[in-house]
Coordinates of C-alpha atoms in Angstrom, one line a residue:
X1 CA 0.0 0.0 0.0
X2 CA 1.1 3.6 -1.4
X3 CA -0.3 6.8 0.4
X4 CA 1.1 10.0 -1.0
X5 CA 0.8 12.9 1.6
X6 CA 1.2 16.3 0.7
X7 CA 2.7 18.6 3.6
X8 CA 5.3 19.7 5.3
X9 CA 7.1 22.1 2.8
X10 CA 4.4 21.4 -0.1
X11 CA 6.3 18.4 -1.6
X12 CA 4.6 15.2 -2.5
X13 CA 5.8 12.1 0.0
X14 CA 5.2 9.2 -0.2
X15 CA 4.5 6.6 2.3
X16 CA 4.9 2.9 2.2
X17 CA 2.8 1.3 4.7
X18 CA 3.2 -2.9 5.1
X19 CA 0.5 -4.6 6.5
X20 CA 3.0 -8.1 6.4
X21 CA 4.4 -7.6 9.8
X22 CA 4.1 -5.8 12.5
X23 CA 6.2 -2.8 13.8
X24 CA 3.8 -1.4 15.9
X25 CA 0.3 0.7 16.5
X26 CA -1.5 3.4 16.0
X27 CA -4.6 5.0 17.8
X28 CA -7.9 5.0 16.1
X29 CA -8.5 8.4 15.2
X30 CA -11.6 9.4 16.8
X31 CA -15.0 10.8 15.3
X32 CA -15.7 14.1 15.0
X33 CA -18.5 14.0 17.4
X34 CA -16.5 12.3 20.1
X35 CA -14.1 14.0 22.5
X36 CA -11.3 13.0 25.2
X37 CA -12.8 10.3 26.8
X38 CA -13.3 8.1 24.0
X39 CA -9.5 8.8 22.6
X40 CA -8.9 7.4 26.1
X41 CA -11.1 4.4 25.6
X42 CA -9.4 3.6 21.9
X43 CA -5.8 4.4 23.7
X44 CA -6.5 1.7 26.5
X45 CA -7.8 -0.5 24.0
X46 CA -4.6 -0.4 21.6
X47 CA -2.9 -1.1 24.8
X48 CA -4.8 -4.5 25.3
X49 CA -4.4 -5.6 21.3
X50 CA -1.0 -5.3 21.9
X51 CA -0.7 -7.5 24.8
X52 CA -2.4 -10.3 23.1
X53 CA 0.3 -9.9 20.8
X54 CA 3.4 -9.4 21.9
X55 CA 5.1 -8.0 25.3
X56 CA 3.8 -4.6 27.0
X57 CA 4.2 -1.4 25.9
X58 CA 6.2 0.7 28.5
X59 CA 5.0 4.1 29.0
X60 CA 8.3 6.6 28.9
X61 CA 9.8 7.7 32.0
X62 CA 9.0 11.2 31.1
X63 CA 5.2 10.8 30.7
X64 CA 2.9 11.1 33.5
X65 CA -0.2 9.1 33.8
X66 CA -3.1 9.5 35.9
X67 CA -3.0 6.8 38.9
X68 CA -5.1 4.2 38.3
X69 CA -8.1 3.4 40.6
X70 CA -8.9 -0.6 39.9
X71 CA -12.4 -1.7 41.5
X72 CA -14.4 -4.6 41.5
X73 CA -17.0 -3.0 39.3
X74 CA -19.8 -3.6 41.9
X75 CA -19.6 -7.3 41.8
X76 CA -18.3 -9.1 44.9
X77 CA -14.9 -10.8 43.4
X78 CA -13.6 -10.7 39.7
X79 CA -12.0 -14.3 39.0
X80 CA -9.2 -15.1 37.4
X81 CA -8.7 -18.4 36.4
X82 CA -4.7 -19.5 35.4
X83 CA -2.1 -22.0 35.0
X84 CA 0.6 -21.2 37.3
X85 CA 3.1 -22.9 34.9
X86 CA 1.3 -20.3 32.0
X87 CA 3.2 -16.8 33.6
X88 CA 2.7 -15.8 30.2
X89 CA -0.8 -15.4 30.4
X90 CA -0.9 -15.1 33.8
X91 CA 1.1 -11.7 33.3
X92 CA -0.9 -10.7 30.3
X93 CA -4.4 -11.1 31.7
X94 CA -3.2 -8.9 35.2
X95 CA -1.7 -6.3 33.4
X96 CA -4.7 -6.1 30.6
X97 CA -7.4 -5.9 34.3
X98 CA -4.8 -3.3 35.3
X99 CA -5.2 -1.2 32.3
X100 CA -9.5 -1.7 32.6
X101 CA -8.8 -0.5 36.5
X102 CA -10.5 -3.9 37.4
X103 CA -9.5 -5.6 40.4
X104 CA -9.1 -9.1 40.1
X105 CA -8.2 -12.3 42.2
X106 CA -5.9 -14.8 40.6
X107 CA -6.9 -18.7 41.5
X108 CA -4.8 -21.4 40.3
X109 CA -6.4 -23.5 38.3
X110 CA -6.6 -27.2 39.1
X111 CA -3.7 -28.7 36.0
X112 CA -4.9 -31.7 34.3
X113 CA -1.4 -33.1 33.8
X114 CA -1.2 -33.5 37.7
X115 CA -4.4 -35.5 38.4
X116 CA -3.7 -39.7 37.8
X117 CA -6.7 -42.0 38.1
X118 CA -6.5 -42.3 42.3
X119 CA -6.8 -38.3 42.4
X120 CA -9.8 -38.4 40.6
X121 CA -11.1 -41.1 42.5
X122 CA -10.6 -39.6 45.7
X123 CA -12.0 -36.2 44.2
X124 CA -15.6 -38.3 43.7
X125 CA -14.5 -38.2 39.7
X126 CA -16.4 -39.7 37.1
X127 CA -17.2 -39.5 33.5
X128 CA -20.8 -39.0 32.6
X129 CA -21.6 -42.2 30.7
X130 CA -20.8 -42.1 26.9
X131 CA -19.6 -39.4 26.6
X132 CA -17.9 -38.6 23.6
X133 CA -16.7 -34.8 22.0
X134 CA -19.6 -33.6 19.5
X135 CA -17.1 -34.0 17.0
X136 CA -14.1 -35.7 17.4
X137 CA -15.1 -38.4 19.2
X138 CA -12.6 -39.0 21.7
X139 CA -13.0 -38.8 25.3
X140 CA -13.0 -36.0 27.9
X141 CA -9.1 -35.4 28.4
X142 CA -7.4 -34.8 31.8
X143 CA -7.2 -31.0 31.1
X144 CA -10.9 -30.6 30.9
X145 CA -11.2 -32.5 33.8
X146 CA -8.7 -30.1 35.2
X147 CA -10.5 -27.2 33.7
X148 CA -14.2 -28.3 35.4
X149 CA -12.7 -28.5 38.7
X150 CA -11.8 -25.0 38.2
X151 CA -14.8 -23.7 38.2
X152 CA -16.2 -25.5 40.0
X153 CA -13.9 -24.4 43.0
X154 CA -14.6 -21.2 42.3
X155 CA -18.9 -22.1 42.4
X156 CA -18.0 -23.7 45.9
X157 CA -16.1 -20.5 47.2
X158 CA -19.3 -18.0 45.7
X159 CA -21.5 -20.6 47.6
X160 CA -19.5 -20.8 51.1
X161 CA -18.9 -16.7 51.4
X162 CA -22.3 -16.5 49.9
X163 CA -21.2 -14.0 46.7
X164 CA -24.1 -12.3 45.6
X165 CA -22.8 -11.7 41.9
X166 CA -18.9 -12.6 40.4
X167 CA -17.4 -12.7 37.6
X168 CA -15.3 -15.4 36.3
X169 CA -12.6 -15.1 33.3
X170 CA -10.5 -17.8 32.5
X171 CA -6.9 -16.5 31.3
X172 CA -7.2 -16.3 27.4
X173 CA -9.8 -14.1 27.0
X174 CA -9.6 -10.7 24.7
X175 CA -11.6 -7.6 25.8
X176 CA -13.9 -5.7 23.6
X177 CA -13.6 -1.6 23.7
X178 CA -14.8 -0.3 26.6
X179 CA -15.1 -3.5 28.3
X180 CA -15.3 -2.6 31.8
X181 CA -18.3 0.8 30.8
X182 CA -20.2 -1.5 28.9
X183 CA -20.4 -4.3 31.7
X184 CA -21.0 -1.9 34.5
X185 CA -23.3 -0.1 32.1
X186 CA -25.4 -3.7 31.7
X187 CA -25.2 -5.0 35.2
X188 CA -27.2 -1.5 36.4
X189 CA -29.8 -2.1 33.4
X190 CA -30.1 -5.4 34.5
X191 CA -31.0 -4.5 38.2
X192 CA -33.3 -1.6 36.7
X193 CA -35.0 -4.1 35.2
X194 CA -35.2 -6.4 37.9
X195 CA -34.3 -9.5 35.9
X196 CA -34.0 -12.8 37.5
X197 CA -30.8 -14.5 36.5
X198 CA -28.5 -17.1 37.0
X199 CA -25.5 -16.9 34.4
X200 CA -24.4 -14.0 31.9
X201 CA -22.4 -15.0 29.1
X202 CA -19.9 -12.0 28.4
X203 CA -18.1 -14.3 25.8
X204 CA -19.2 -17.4 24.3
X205 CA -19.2 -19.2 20.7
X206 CA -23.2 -19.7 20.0
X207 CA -23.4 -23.1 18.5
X208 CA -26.8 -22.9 16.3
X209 CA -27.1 -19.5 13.9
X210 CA -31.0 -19.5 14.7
X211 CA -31.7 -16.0 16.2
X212 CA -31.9 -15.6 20.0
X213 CA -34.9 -14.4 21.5
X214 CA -34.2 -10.6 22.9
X215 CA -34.8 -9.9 26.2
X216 CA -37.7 -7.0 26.7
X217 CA -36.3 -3.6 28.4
X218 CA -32.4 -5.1 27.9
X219 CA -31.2 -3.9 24.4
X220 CA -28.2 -5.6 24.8
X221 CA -28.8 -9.3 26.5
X222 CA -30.3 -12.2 24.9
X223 CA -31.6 -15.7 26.2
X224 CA -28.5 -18.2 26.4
X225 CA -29.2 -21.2 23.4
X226 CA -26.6 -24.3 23.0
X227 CA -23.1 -22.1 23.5
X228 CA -19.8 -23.6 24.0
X229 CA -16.3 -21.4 25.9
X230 CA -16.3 -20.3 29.5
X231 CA -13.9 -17.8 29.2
X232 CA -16.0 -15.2 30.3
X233 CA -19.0 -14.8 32.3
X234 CA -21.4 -13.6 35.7
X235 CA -22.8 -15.8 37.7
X236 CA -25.2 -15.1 41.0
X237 CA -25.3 -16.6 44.0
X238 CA -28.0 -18.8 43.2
X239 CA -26.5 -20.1 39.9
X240 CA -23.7 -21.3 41.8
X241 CA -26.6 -23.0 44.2
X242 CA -28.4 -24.7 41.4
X243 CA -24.6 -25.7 39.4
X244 CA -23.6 -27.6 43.1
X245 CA -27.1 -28.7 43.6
X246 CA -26.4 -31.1 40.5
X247 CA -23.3 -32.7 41.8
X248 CA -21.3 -32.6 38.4
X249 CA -18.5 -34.4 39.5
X250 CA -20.3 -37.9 39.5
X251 CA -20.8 -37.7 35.9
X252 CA -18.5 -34.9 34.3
X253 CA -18.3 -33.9 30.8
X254 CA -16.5 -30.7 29.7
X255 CA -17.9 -27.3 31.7
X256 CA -19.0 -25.8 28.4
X257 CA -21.2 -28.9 27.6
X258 CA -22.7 -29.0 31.4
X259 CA -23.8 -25.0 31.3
X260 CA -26.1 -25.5 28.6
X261 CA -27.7 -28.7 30.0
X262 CA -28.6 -26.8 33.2
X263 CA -30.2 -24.1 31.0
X264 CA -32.1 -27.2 29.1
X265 CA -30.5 -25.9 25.8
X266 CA -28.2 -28.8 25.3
X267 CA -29.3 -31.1 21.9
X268 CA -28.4 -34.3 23.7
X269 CA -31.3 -35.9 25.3
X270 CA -29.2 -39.0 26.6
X271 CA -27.1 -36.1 28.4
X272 CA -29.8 -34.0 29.8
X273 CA -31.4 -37.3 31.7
X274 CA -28.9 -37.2 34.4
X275 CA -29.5 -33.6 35.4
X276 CA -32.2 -32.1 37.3
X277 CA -33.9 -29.7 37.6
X278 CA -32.6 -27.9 34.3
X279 CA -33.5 -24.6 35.4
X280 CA -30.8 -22.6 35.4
X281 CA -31.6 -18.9 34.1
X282 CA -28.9 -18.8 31.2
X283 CA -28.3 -14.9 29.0
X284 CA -26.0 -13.6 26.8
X285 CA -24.7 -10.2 26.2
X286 CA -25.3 -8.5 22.7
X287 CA -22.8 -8.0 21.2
X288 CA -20.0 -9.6 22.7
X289 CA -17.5 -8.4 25.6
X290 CA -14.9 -10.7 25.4
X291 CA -13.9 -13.6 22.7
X292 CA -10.3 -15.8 22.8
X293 CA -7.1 -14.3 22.4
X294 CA -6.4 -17.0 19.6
X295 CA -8.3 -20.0 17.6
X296 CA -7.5 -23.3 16.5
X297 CA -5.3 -23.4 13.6
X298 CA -3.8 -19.9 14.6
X299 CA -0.5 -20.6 15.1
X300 CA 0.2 -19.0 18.4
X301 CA -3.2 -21.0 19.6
X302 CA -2.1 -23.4 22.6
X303 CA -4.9 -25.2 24.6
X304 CA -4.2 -26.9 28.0
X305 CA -7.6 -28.8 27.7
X306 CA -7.4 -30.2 24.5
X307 CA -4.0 -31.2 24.5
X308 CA -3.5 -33.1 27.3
X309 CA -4.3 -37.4 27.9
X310 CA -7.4 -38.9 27.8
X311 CA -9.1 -39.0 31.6
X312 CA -8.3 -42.5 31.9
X313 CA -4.9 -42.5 30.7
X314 CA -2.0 -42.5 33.5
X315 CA 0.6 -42.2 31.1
X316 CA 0.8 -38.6 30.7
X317 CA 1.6 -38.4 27.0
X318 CA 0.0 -35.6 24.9
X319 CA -2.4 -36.2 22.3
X320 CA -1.9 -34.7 18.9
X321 CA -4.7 -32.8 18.8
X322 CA -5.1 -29.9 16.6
X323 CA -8.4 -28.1 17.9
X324 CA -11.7 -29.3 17.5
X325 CA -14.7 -27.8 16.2
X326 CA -15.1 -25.8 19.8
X327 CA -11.9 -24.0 19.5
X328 CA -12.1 -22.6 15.8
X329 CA -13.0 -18.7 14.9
X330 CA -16.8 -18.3 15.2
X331 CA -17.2 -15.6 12.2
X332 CA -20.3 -14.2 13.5
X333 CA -17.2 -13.2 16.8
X334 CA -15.6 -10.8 13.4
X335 CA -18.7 -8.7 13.4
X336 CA -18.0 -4.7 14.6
X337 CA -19.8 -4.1 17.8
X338 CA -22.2 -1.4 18.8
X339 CA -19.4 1.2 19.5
X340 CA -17.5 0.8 16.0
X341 CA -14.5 -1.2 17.1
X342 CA -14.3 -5.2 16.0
X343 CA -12.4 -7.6 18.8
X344 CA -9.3 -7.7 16.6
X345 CA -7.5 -5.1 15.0
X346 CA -8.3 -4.3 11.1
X347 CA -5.0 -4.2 9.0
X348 CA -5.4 -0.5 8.2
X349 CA -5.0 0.2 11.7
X350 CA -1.8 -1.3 12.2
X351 CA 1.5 0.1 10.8

């Protein structure tokens, strides 16, 4: 790509832009209507795009910057899922919360290549019967057993403290503009509204393209059909109440299959039998708040589920396992959102 800009002394220069690599960023120029704030909004943004992909930008020693003021956003605790042998991310998704001024809690998730057969036993462990991956076919693997017990932990903690409203994120997740507005923004029309939920979706991959039925007085929230990911999302107190009540662990399948069985969305009938009651109250946000950092077949995409033994298997090999349906780009996630800005930067704003 060629621009020719004419300035400076009045002389024609021309300027050779690559969109091949990456050498760095540039701020979305904002609209003529908008004003500070919303340059602020597309700065802090920028700064998240970069961290998915690559290390931070430092802010020079000779620039001041406001101190920032992180909160919980009126929630009770913000979760934050994470490997501790994944600093990587671990860094990445604290600095990204620090940028939003969110306040989160790190808890270490439960690693799939440490649990053996007598683990899982003494845990109360075991399969749901036939269960097989919609797709693939193969098993449940040890990191989805790892990745259940995660949240689960994190159900029995909103349970025991009795946590009105949290949210969870597990540590891949990419934030739309304005992330932390927007969700504050929703959780106050929600309570206007007086809307009796359980679960929130803030990102998700919907599974069916049939159109979900709006909910009335909330613009922007949906009713939850067959979804798969938990990377993102709010749960109340008494979703975490109904999600125990069922006691997953006696017959597990992944946590992104068991959500939309307790919603009664799930297609598999064999499935659905062991659960009751299926009542939980299941929503999505519209558009989205959060998709992954990276897809299947990207090639920086890396998933500690998928790639790890099958449940049964002591041997602690890893399966060659290139992503499965689940973890590939939903395009309907490539959409712009409400406030302009798509969840991943367009070439023409990179230089």
């Amino acid at each position: 790509m060629v621009l020719d800009w004419r300035g400076g002394m009045g002389r024609g220069v021309s300027a050779h832009v690559c969109n091949e690599h990456r050498y760095g960023y540039m701020n979305v120029p904002v609209k003529s209507h908008q004003g500070l704030e919303d340059e602020r909004v597309n700065f802090i943004h920028l700064i998240l795009e970069a961290l998915v992909d690559g290390p931070p930008m430092w802010a020079s020693a000779h620039v001041s910057r406001p101190p920032k003021r992180p909160s919980k956003m009126g929630f009770d605790e913000v979760f934050v899922i994470s490997l501790a042998r994944r600093p990587d991310r671990r860094e990445r998704m604290l600095s990204s919360l620090w940028e939003m001024e969110i306040s989160g809690r790190l808890v270490d998730a439960v690693d799939g290549r440490m649990l053996n057969s007598s683990v899982m036993r003494n845990l109360g462990v075991d399969l749901l019967p036939g269960y097989q991956d919609p797709y693939s076919g193969r098993t449940m693997t040890k990191g989805e057993v790892g990745c259940f017990l995660s949240h689960y932990s994190i159900w029995e903690e909103v349970v025991a403290r009795g946590l009105a409203q949290v949210v969870v994120f597990e540590d891949d997740v990419r934030f739309e503009s304005n992330f932390k507005m927007r969700l504050e923004q929703l959780m106050k029309e929600v309570e206007a509204e007086k809307l009796p939920w359980d679960l929130i979706y803030l990102g998700r991959k919907q599974v069916n393209p049939e159109e979900e039925a709006a909910v009335e007085g909330l613009p922007h929230l949906v009713v939850a059909s067959y979804s798969y990911w938990t990377l993102a999302y709010v749960l109340s107190l008494a979703g975490a109440h109904k999600l125990l009540a069922s006691q997953p662990l006696r017959r597990m399948l992944p946590v992104d299959e068991f959500l939309p069985i307790m919603f009664d969305q799930h297609p598999n009938e064999q499935y659905k039998a062991h659960f009751w009651p299926r009542d939980l109250r299941a929503f999505s946000v519209r558009p989205l708040l959060a998709a992954p950092t990276h897809y299947a077949g990207d090639a920086e995409w890396l998933s500690d589920t998928e790639t790890s033994s099958p449940w049964d298997d002591d041997s602690g090999r890893l399966i060659s396992w290139s992503g499965s349906y689940k973890t590939l780009r939903d395009p309907r996630l490539d959409l712009a959102s409400s406030s302009g800005h798509s969840l991943h930067p367009h070439p023409q704003d990179e230089l």
